[in-house]
PDB file of C-alpha atoms in Angstrom:
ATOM      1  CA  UNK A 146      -7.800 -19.428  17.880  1.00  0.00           C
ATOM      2  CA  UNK A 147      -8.780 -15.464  18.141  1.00  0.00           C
ATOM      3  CA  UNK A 148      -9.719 -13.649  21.223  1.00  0.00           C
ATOM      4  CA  UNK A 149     -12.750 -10.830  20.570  1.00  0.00           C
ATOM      5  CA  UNK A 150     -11.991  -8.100  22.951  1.00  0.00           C
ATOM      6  CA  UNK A 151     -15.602  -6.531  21.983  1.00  0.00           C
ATOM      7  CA  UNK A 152     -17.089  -9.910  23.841  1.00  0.00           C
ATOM      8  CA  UNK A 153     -14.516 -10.935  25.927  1.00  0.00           C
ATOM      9  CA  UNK A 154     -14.355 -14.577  24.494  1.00  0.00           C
ATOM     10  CA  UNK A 155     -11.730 -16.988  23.088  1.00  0.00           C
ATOM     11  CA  UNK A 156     -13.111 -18.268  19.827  1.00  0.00           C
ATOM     12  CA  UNK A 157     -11.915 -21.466  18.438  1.00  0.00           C
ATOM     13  CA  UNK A 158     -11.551 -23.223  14.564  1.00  0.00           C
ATOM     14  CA  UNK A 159     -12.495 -26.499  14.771  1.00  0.00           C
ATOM     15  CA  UNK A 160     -11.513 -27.624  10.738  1.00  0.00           C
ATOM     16  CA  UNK A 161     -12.894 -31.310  11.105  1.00  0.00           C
ATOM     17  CA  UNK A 162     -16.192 -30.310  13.185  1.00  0.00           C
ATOM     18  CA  UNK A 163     -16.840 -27.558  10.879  1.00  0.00           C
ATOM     19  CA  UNK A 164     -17.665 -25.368  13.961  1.00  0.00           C
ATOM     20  CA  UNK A 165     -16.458 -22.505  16.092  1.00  0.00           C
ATOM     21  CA  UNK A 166     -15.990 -23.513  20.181  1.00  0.00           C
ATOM     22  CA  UNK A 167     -16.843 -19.982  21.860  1.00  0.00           C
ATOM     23  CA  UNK A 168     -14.987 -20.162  25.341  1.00  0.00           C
ATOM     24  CA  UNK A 169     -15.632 -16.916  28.059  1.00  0.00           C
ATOM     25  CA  UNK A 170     -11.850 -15.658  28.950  1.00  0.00           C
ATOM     26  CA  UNK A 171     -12.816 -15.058  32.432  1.00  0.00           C
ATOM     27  CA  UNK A 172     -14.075 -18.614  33.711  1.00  0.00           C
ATOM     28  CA  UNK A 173     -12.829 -20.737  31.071  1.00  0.00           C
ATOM     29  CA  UNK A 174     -16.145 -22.464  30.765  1.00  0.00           C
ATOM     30  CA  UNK A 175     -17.814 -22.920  26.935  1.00  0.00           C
ATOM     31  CA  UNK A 176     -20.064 -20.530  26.225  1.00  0.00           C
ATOM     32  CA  UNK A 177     -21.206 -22.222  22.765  1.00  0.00           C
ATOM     33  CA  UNK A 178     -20.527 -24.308  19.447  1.00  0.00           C
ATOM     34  CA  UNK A 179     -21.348 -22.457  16.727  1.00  0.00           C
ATOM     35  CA  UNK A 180     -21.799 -24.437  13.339  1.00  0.00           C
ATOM     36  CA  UNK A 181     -19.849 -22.567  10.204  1.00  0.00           C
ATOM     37  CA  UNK A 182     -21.295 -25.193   7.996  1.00  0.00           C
ATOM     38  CA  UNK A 183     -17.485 -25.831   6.570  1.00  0.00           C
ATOM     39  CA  UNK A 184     -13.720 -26.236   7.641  1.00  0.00           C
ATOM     40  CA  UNK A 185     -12.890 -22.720   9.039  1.00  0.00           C
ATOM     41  CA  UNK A 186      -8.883 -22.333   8.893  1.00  0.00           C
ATOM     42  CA  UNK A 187      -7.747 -18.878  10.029  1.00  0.00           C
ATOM     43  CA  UNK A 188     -10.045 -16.308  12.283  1.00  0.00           C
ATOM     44  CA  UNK A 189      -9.427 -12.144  12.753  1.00  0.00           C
ATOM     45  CA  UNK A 190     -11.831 -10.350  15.487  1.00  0.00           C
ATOM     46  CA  UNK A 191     -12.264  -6.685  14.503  1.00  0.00           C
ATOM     47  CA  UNK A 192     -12.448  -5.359  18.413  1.00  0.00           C
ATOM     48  CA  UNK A 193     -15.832  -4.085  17.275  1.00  0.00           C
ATOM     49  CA  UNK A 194     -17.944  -7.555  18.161  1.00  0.00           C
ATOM     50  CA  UNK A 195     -17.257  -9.303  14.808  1.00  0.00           C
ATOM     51  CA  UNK A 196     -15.048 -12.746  14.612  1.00  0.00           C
ATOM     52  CA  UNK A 197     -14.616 -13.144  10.744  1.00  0.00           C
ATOM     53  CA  UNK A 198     -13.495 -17.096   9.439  1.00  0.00           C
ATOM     54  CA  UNK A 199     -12.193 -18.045   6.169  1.00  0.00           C
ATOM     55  CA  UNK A 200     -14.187 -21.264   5.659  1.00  0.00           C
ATOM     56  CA  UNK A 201     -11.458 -22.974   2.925  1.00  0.00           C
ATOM     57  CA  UNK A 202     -13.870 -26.317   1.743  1.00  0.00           C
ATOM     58  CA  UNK A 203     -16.975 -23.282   0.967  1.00  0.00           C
ATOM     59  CA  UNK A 204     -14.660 -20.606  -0.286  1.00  0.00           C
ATOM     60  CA  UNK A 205     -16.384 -17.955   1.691  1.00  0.00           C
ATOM     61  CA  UNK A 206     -16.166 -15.833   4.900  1.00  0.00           C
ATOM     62  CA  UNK A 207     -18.294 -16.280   7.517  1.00  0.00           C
ATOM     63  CA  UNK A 208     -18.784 -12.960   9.755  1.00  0.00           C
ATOM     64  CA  UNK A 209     -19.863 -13.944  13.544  1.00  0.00           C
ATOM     65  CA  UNK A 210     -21.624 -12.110  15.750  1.00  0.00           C
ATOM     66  CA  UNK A 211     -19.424 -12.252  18.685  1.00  0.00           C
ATOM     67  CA  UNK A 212     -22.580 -10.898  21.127  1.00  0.00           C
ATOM     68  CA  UNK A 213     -25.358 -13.137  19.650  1.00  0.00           C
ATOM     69  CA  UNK A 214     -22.941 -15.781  18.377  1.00  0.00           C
ATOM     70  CA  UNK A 215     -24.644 -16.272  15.256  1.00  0.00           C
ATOM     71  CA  UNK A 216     -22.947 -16.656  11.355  1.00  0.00           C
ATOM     72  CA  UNK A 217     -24.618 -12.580  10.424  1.00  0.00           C
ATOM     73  CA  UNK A 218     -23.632 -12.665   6.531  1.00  0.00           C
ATOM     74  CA  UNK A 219     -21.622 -15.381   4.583  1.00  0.00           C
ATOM     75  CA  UNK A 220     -19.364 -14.016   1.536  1.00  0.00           C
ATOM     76  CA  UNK A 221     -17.517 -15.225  -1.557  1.00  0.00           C
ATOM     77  CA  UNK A 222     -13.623 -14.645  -1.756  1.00  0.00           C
ATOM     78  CA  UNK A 223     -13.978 -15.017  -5.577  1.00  0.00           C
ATOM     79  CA  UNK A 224     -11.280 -14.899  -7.126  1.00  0.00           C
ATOM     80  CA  UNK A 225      -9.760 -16.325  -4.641  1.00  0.00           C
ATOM     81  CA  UNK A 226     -10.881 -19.919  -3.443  1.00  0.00           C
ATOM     82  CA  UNK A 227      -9.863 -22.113  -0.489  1.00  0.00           C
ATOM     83  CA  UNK A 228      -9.139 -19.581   1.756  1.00  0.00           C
ATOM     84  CA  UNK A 229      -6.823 -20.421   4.833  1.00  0.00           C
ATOM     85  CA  UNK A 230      -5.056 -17.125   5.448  1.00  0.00           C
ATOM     86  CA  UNK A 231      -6.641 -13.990   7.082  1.00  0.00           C
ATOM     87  CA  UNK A 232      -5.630 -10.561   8.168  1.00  0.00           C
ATOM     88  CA  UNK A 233      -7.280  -7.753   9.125  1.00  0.00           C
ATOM     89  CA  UNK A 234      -7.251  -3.795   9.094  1.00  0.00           C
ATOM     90  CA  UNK A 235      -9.221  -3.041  11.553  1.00  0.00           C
ATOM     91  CA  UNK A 236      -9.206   0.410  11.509  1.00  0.00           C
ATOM     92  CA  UNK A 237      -9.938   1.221   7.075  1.00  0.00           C
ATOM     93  CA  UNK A 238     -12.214  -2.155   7.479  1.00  0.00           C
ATOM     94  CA  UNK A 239     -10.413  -4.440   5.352  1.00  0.00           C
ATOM     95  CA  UNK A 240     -10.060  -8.256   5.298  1.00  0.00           C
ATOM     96  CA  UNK A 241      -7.017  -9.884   3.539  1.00  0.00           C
ATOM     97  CA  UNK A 242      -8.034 -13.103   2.742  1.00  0.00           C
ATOM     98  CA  UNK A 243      -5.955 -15.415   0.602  1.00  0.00           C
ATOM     99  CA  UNK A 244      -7.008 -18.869  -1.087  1.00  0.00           C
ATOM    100  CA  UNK A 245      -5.759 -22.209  -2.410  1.00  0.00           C
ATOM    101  CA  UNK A 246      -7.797 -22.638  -4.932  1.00  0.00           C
ATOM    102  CA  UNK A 247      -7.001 -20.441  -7.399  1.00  0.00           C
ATOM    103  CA  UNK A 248      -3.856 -18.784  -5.574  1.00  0.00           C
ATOM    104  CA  UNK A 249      -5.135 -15.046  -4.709  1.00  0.00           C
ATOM    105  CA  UNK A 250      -4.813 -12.816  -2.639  1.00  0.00           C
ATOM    106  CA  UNK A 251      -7.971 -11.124  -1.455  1.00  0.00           C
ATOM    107  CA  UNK A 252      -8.908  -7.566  -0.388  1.00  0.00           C
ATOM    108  CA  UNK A 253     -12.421  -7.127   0.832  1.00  0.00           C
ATOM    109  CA  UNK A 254     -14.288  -4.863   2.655  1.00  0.00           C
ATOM    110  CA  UNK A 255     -15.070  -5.977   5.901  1.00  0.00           C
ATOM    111  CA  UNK A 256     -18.448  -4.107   6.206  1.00  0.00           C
ATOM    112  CA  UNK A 257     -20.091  -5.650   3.374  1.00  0.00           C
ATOM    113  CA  UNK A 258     -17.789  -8.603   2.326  1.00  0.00           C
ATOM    114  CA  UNK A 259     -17.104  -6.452  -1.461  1.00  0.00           C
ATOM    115  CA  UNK A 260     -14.204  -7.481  -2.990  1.00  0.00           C
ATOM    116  CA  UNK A 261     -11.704  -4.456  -3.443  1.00  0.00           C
ATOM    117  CA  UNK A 262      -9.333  -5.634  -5.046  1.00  0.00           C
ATOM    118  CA  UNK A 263      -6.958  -9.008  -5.862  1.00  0.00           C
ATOM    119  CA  UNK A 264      -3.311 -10.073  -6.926  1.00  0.00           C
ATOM    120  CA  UNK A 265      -2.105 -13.778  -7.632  1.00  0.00           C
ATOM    121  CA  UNK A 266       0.044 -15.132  -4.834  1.00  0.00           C
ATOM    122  CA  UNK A 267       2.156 -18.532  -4.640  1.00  0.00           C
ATOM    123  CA  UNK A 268       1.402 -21.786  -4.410  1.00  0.00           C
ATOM    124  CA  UNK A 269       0.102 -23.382  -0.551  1.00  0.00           C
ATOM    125  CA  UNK A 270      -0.488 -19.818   0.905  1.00  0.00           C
ATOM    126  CA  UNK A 271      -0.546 -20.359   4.929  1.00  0.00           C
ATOM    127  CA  UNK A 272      -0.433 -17.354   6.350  1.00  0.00           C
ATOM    128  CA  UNK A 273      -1.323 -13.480   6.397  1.00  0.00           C
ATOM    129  CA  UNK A 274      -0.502 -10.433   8.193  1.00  0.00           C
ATOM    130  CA  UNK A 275      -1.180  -6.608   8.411  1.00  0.00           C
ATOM    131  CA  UNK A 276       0.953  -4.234  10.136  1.00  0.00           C
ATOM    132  CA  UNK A 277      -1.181  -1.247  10.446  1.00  0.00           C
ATOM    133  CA  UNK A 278       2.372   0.998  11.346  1.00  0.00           C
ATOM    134  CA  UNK A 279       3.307   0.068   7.892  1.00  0.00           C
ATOM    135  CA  UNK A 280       0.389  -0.209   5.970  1.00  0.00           C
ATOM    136  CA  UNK A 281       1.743  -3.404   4.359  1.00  0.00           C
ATOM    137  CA  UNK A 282      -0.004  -6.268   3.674  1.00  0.00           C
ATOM    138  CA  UNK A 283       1.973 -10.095   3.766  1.00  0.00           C
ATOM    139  CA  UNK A 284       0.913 -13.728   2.465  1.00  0.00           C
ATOM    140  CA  UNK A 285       3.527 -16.393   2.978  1.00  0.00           C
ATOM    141  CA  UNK A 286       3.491 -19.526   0.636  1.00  0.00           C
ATOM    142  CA  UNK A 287       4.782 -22.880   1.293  1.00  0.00           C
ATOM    143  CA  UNK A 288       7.089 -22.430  -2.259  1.00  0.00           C
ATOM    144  CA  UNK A 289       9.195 -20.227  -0.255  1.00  0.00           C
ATOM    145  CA  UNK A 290       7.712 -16.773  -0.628  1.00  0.00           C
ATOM    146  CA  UNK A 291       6.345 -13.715   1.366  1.00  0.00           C
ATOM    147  CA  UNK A 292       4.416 -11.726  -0.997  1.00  0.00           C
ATOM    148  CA  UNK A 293       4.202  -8.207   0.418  1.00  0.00           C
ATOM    149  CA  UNK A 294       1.714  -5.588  -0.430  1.00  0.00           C
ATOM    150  CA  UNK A 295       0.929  -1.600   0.622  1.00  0.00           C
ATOM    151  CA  UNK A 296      -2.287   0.141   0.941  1.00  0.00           C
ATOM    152  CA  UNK A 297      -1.919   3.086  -0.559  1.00  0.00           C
ATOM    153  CA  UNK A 298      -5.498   3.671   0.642  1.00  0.00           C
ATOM    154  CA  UNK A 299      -8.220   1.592   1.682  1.00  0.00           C
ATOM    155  CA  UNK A 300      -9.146   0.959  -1.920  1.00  0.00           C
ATOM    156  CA  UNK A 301      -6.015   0.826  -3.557  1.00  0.00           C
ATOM    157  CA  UNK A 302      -2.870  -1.763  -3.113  1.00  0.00           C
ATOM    158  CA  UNK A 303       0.309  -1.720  -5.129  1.00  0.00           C
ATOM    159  CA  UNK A 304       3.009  -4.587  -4.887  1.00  0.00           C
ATOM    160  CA  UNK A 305       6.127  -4.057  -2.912  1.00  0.00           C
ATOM    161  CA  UNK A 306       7.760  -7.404  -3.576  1.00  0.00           C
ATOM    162  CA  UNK A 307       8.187 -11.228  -3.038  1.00  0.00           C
ATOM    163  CA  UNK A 308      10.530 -12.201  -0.457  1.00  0.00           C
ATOM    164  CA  UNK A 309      12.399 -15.519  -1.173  1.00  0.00           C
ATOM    165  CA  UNK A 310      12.232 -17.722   1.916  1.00  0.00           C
ATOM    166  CA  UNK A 311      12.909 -21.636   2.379  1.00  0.00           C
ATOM    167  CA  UNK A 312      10.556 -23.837   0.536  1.00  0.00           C
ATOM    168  CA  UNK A 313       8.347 -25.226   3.135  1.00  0.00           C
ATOM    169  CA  UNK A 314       8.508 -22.081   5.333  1.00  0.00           C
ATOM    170  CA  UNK A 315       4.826 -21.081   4.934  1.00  0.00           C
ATOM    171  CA  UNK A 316       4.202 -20.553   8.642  1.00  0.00           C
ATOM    172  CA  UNK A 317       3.910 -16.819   9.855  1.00  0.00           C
ATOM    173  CA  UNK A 318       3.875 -14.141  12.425  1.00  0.00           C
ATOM    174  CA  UNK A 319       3.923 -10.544  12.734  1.00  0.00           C
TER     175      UNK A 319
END
């Protein structure tokens, strides 16, 4: 679930429908069901009117119009494939999306859905951050690791390190 602040609306992953619910915050009421054509997992708005959605079983991104509420462009996360986690920086314009399928981490550009750059990440990623403060970029995997990343700018990311965590401990926030 992701709220756009650009449209004002609550935007739902529905993985077994293969569809986005659209709800307006105000009322409550459903605006729309959008069809993603695939099981989205993880959703980032960019406060600019664009609701991106890793769709894992198409290994893509699917950038939504969050005015018209219509799939705009559709984009490969090759290397990467099955993509569940996504992050966002909203303000260089970069998606962190990180796959499955093989195990990558992702940096693309959220204009035009280039990939930037990648790094291998565990096994059973679940989860991704940014922290914009920071400029560092996390993935956690359900083998027990965080694997954390900086942006030394927009185009360029270095390693930091990988956290040990439980095994199983794949869930995160930020």
């Amino acid at each position: 679930v992701v709220y756009d602040p650009a449209s004002k609306r609550v935007f739902t992953m529905n993985g077994d429908s293969h569809n986005s619910t659209v709800i307006d915050a105000k009322s409550g009421t459903i605006v729309k069901t959008i069809d993603l054509g695939g099981s989205p997992e993880f959703a980032v708005a960019d406060g600019k009117g664009t609701v991106y959605a890793s769709i894992a079983s198409k290994d893509e991104i699917a950038a939504i119009d969050s005015s018209t509420l219509m799939v705009k462009s559709r984009w490969p996360v090759m290397p990467a494939g099955s993509p569940t986690a996504l992050a966002i920086d909203s303000q260089h314009r970069r998606l962190f999306s990180a796959g499955r399928k093989p195990q990558m981490l992702v940096v693309m550009d959220a204009d035009s859905g280039k990939v930037v750059q990648s790094f291998p990440i565990g096994v059973a990623v679940d989860a991704a951050a940014y922290d914009a403060d920071s400029g560092l970029v996390f993935a956690s995997t359900r083998d027990g690791m965080v694997h954390v990343f900086h942006e030394d700018s927009p185009d360029k990311f270095s390693v930091v390190e990988t956290i040990k965590t439980e095994f199983g401990a794949k869930t995160m926030g930020l």
